[in-house]
CSV table of C-alpha atoms in Angstrom, one decimal:
chain,number,residue,atom,x,y,z
G,63,MET,CA,184.6,57.9,200.5
G,64,ARG,CA,185.1,57.9,196.8
G,65,SER,CA,188.7,58.9,197.0
G,66,ALA,CA,189.2,56.0,199.4
G,67,GLU,CA,187.7,53.7,197.1
G,68,ARG,CA,189.7,54.5,194.6
G,69,MET,CA,193.0,54.1,196.5
G,70,MET,CA,192.0,50.6,197.5
G,71,ARG,CA,191.4,49.8,194.1
G,72,VAL,CA,194.7,51.1,193.0
G,73,PHE,CA,196.1,49.1,195.9
G,74,ARG,CA,194.5,46.1,194.8
G,75,ILE,CA,195.5,46.5,191.2
G,76,ILE,CA,199.0,46.9,192.2
G,77,ASN,CA,198.9,43.7,194.6
G,78,ILE,CA,197.5,41.6,191.9
G,79,THR,CA,200.2,42.8,189.5
G,80,PHE,CA,202.8,42.2,191.9
G,81,VAL,CA,201.5,38.7,192.4
G,82,LEU,CA,201.0,37.6,188.9
G,83,GLY,CA,204.6,39.1,188.1
G,84,SER,CA,206.3,37.5,190.8
G,85,THR,CA,204.3,34.1,189.9
G,86,ALA,CA,205.5,34.7,186.4
G,87,VAL,CA,209.0,35.3,187.4
G,88,ILE,CA,209.2,32.1,189.4
G,89,LEU,CA,207.6,30.0,186.8
G,90,VAL,CA,210.5,31.3,184.3
G,91,LEU,CA,213.1,30.7,186.7
G,92,ILE,CA,211.6,26.8,187.2
G,93,SER,CA,211.4,26.4,183.6
G,94,LEU,CA,215.1,26.9,183.1
G,95,PHE,CA,215.8,23.9,184.7
G,96,THR,CA,213.5,21.7,182.6
G,97,PRO,CA,213.3,21.5,178.7
G,98,LEU,CA,210.4,23.9,178.6
G,99,PHE,CA,212.3,27.0,178.4
G,100,SER,CA,214.8,25.9,175.5
G,101,GLN,CA,212.3,24.2,173.7
G,102,THR,CA,210.0,27.1,173.6
G,103,VAL,CA,212.7,29.2,172.7
G,104,VAL,CA,213.5,27.0,169.7
G,105,TYR,CA,209.9,26.8,168.3
G,106,LEU,CA,209.8,30.8,168.7
G,107,PHE,CA,212.9,31.1,166.7
G,108,THR,CA,211.2,28.6,163.8
G,109,LEU,CA,208.4,31.6,163.7
G,110,LEU,CA,210.8,34.3,162.9
G,111,PRO,CA,210.6,35.6,159.6
G,112,LEU,CA,213.6,35.8,157.3
G,113,PRO,CA,214.7,38.8,155.0
G,114,LYS,CA,213.8,38.5,151.3
G,115,VAL,CA,215.7,36.8,149.0
G,116,SER,CA,215.5,36.4,145.0
G,117,GLY,CA,213.2,34.6,143.1
G,118,MET,CA,215.9,32.1,142.1
G,119,ALA,CA,216.9,31.7,145.4
G,120,MET,CA,213.6,30.7,146.5
G,121,THR,CA,212.7,28.5,143.8
G,122,SER,CA,215.9,26.6,143.3
G,123,PRO,CA,216.7,23.4,145.1
G,124,PRO,CA,219.7,23.3,147.7
G,125,THR,CA,222.8,22.7,145.7
G,126,ALA,CA,225.1,22.5,148.7
G,127,TYR,CA,225.5,21.8,152.2
G,128,VAL,CA,227.1,24.4,154.4
G,129,VAL,CA,228.6,23.5,157.6
G,130,LEU,CA,229.2,26.2,160.1
G,131,GLY,CA,231.9,25.6,162.4
G,132,GLY,CA,231.2,25.4,166.2
G,133,GLY,CA,234.4,25.6,167.8
G,134,LEU,CA,237.8,24.0,168.3
G,135,THR,CA,239.3,22.3,171.7
G,136,ASN,CA,242.6,20.4,172.7
G,137,ASP,CA,243.2,16.8,173.2
G,138,ASN,CA,245.0,15.1,175.8
G,139,ASN,CA,248.1,15.8,173.9
G,140,ASN,CA,247.2,19.4,173.2
G,141,GLN,CA,246.6,18.9,169.8
G,142,ILE,CA,243.9,21.2,168.2
G,143,ILE,CA,240.7,18.8,167.5
G,144,LEU,CA,237.0,19.6,166.8
G,145,ASN,CA,235.0,20.3,170.1
G,146,ASN,CA,231.7,18.4,170.2
G,147,TYR,CA,229.7,21.1,168.9
G,148,SER,CA,231.7,21.2,165.7
G,149,LEU,CA,231.7,17.4,165.6
G,150,ASN,CA,228.0,16.9,165.7
G,151,ARG,CA,227.8,19.0,162.9
G,152,ALA,CA,230.4,17.4,160.9
G,153,ARG,CA,228.5,14.1,161.8
G,154,THR,CA,225.4,15.9,160.4
G,155,ALA,CA,227.0,16.9,157.3
G,156,ALA,CA,228.3,13.2,156.7
G,157,SER,CA,224.6,11.8,157.3
G,158,ALA,CA,223.0,14.1,155.0
G,159,TYR,CA,226.0,13.6,152.1
G,160,HIS,CA,225.4,9.8,152.3
G,161,ASP,CA,221.7,10.1,151.7
G,162,LEU,CA,222.1,12.8,149.1
G,163,PRO,CA,225.7,13.7,147.9
G,164,LEU,CA,226.2,17.3,147.2
G,165,PRO,CA,229.2,19.7,147.5
G,166,ILE,CA,230.0,20.3,151.2
G,167,VAL,CA,231.0,24.0,152.0
G,168,LEU,CA,233.0,24.2,155.3
G,169,SER,CA,232.7,27.7,156.9
G,170,GLY,CA,235.4,29.2,159.6
G,171,ALA,CA,238.2,28.9,161.4
G,172,GLU,CA,237.4,25.2,161.8
G,173,ALA,CA,237.3,24.3,158.3
G,174,PRO,CA,240.7,22.6,158.0
G,175,TRP,CA,239.6,20.4,161.0
G,176,LEU,CA,236.2,19.6,159.7
G,177,GLY,CA,237.7,18.6,156.3
G,178,GLN,CA,239.9,16.4,158.0
G,179,TRP,CA,237.2,14.8,159.6
G,180,LEU,CA,235.2,14.3,156.7
G,181,ILE,CA,238.1,13.0,154.4
G,182,GLU,CA,238.7,10.3,157.0
G,183,HIS,CA,235.0,9.5,156.8
G,184,GLY,CA,235.1,8.8,153.0
G,185,ILE,CA,233.7,12.1,151.9
G,186,ASP,CA,235.2,14.4,149.3
G,187,GLY,CA,233.9,17.3,147.3
G,188,LEU,CA,234.7,19.5,150.1
G,189,ILE,CA,235.0,23.6,149.5
G,190,SER,CA,236.6,25.3,152.3
G,191,GLU,CA,236.2,29.1,153.4
G,192,ASN,CA,238.7,29.3,156.6
G,193,ALA,CA,238.6,33.3,157.1
G,194,SER,CA,235.2,33.8,158.8
G,195,MET,CA,235.3,34.5,162.5
G,196,ASN,CA,231.6,34.6,163.4
G,197,THR,CA,228.2,34.1,162.1
G,198,CYS,CA,227.8,37.4,159.9
G,199,GLU,CA,231.1,36.6,158.3
G,200,ASN,CA,230.3,32.9,157.8
G,201,ALA,CA,227.3,34.3,155.4
G,202,ARG,CA,229.3,37.0,153.9
G,203,PHE,CA,232.6,35.0,153.1
G,204,THR,CA,230.6,31.7,151.8
G,205,ALA,CA,228.7,33.9,149.6
G,206,LYS,CA,231.9,35.5,148.2
G,207,ARG,CA,233.8,31.7,148.0
G,208,ILE,CA,231.2,30.4,145.6
G,209,PRO,CA,228.0,31.3,144.0
G,210,LEU,CA,225.1,29.8,145.8
G,211,TYR,CA,221.2,30.4,145.7
G,212,HIS,CA,219.9,27.5,148.1
G,213,VAL,CA,221.7,25.5,150.5
G,214,TYR,CA,221.1,23.2,153.4
G,215,LEU,CA,222.5,25.0,156.4
G,216,ILE,CA,224.2,22.9,158.9
G,217,THR,CA,224.4,24.1,162.6
G,218,ASP,CA,222.4,23.5,166.1
G,219,SER,CA,218.7,24.5,166.4
G,220,TYR,CA,219.7,27.6,168.7
G,221,HIS,CA,222.1,29.0,166.3
G,222,MET,CA,220.0,28.3,163.1
G,223,ALA,CA,217.6,31.2,163.1
G,224,ARG,CA,220.7,33.7,163.4
G,225,ALA,CA,222.7,31.8,160.8
G,226,ARG,CA,219.9,31.6,158.4
G,227,ARG,CA,219.1,35.3,158.6
G,228,GLN,CA,222.6,36.2,157.9
G,229,PHE,CA,222.6,33.9,155.0
G,230,ALA,CA,219.3,35.3,153.5
G,231,LEU,CA,221.2,39.0,153.8
G,232,ASN,CA,223.6,37.8,151.6
G,233,GLY,CA,221.1,36.5,149.2
G,234,ILE,CA,221.5,32.7,149.9
G,235,ASN,CA,218.2,30.8,150.9
G,236,SER,CA,218.7,27.9,153.2
G,237,THR,CA,217.0,25.0,154.5
G,238,PRO,CA,217.9,23.9,158.1
G,239,LEU,CA,219.5,20.7,159.2
G,240,ASN,CA,220.0,20.9,162.7
G,241,ALA,CA,222.7,19.2,164.6
G,242,PRO,CA,222.4,17.9,167.9
G,243,LEU,CA,223.9,19.6,170.9
G,244,PRO,CA,226.5,17.8,173.0
G,245,VAL,CA,224.0,17.4,176.0
G,246,ASN,CA,220.5,16.2,175.4
G,247,ARG,CA,217.5,17.6,177.2
G,248,ASP,CA,216.0,15.4,180.2
G,249,TRP,CA,213.3,15.9,182.6
G,250,MET,CA,215.5,14.3,185.2
G,251,LYS,CA,218.7,16.1,184.7
G,252,PRO,CA,218.1,19.9,185.6
G,253,ALA,CA,221.7,20.6,185.1
G,254,GLN,CA,221.8,19.5,181.4
G,255,ASN,CA,218.5,21.5,180.9
G,256,LEU,CA,220.0,24.3,182.5
G,257,SER,CA,222.9,24.3,179.9
G,258,HIS,CA,220.3,24.3,177.1
G,259,SER,CA,218.7,27.1,178.9
G,260,ARG,CA,221.7,29.2,178.8
G,261,ARG,CA,222.4,28.4,175.3
G,262,ALA,CA,218.9,29.3,174.3
G,263,VAL,CA,219.3,33.0,176.2
G,264,TYR,CA,222.6,33.7,174.7
G,265,GLU,CA,221.0,33.2,171.3
G,266,VAL,CA,218.0,35.4,171.9
G,267,ALA,CA,220.5,38.2,172.9
G,268,ALA,CA,222.6,37.6,169.9
G,269,TYR,CA,219.8,37.6,167.5
G,270,LEU,CA,218.3,40.7,168.9
G,271,ARG,CA,221.9,42.3,168.9
G,272,ASP,CA,222.2,41.6,165.1
G,273,VAL,CA,218.5,43.0,164.6
G,274,ILE,CA,219.0,46.2,166.6
G,275,ARG,CA,222.4,46.9,166.4
G,276,PRO,CA,224.6,44.6,164.0
G,277,GLN,CA,228.1,43.6,165.4
G,278,VAL,CA,231.0,45.9,164.2
G,279,ASP,CA,233.6,43.2,164.0
G,280,CYS,CA,231.8,41.6,160.9
G,281,ARG,CA,234.0,42.5,157.8
G,282,GLN,CA,232.9,43.2,154.5
G,283,ALA,CA,233.5,40.7,151.7
G,284,ARG,CA,235.7,43.1,150.0
G,285,ASP,CA,238.2,43.0,153.3
G,286,VAL,CA,239.4,39.6,152.6
G,287,THR,CA,240.9,38.2,149.3
G,288,SER,CA,240.3,35.0,147.6
G,289,GLN,CA,243.6,34.0,148.9
G,290,GLN,CA,242.4,34.5,152.5
G,291,LEU,CA,239.5,32.6,152.3
G,292,LEU,CA,241.3,29.5,150.9
G,293,THR,CA,244.5,29.8,153.3
G,294,PRO,CA,244.2,27.5,156.1
G,295,ARG,CA,245.0,29.0,159.7
G,296,GLY,CA,247.0,26.2,161.0
G,297,ASN,CA,248.0,27.7,164.3
G,298,ALA,CA,244.5,28.7,165.2
G,299,THR,CA,243.8,28.6,168.9
G,300,LYS,CA,241.1,27.1,170.7
G,301,THR,CA,237.8,28.6,170.3
G,302,THR,CA,234.2,28.0,171.6
G,303,ASP,CA,230.9,27.7,169.8
G,304,GLU,CA,229.5,31.5,168.7
């Protein structure tokens, strides 16, 4: 009898575990189509610790804005232009600059187009780093391009945690300025919420990759010359947000 009772307990535990697990999976799948999933991920990102930086980086105020490129696209005439990710980051930089004028550092292949947009909107004091191809290189090459201890970092809220970590690894403290994504969260628009959820899942995976197994395609600062950092890649191809 005792053996039968033990077996019944085991089956009961297995059954409860299965029900709870299945319910959790269903709730997570449902949340992907609501703002809850992506909002939770963004909140958890804000709780992640950053690598330590120097005391000067911690105590000095921000001395520049750093804008990370979010990709390029083509217009109806097949001309290369900023995609909506990059455009929103440029707008965020412009708004912040008008409130507090500081030098603006543009990082990535998108830098020439970001710079053109900002100049057209009456903003100067631009410093470009044109060589980086990913977030890791954004941080390394920005640190090589200009001495910085503390910056206002401009990217979107999903990308921010990964970007801040990379900049801290290169000795730069950052205060986040989140640029909006092209599509808003909306309880009545599940497709838009799903696009946010996909973005959140991608960034979780990318963050874990950077921590567990750093990407091998991130060049060292010594691998590029100062001239390469200054040289725009005029024939850049269409890219997507990294």
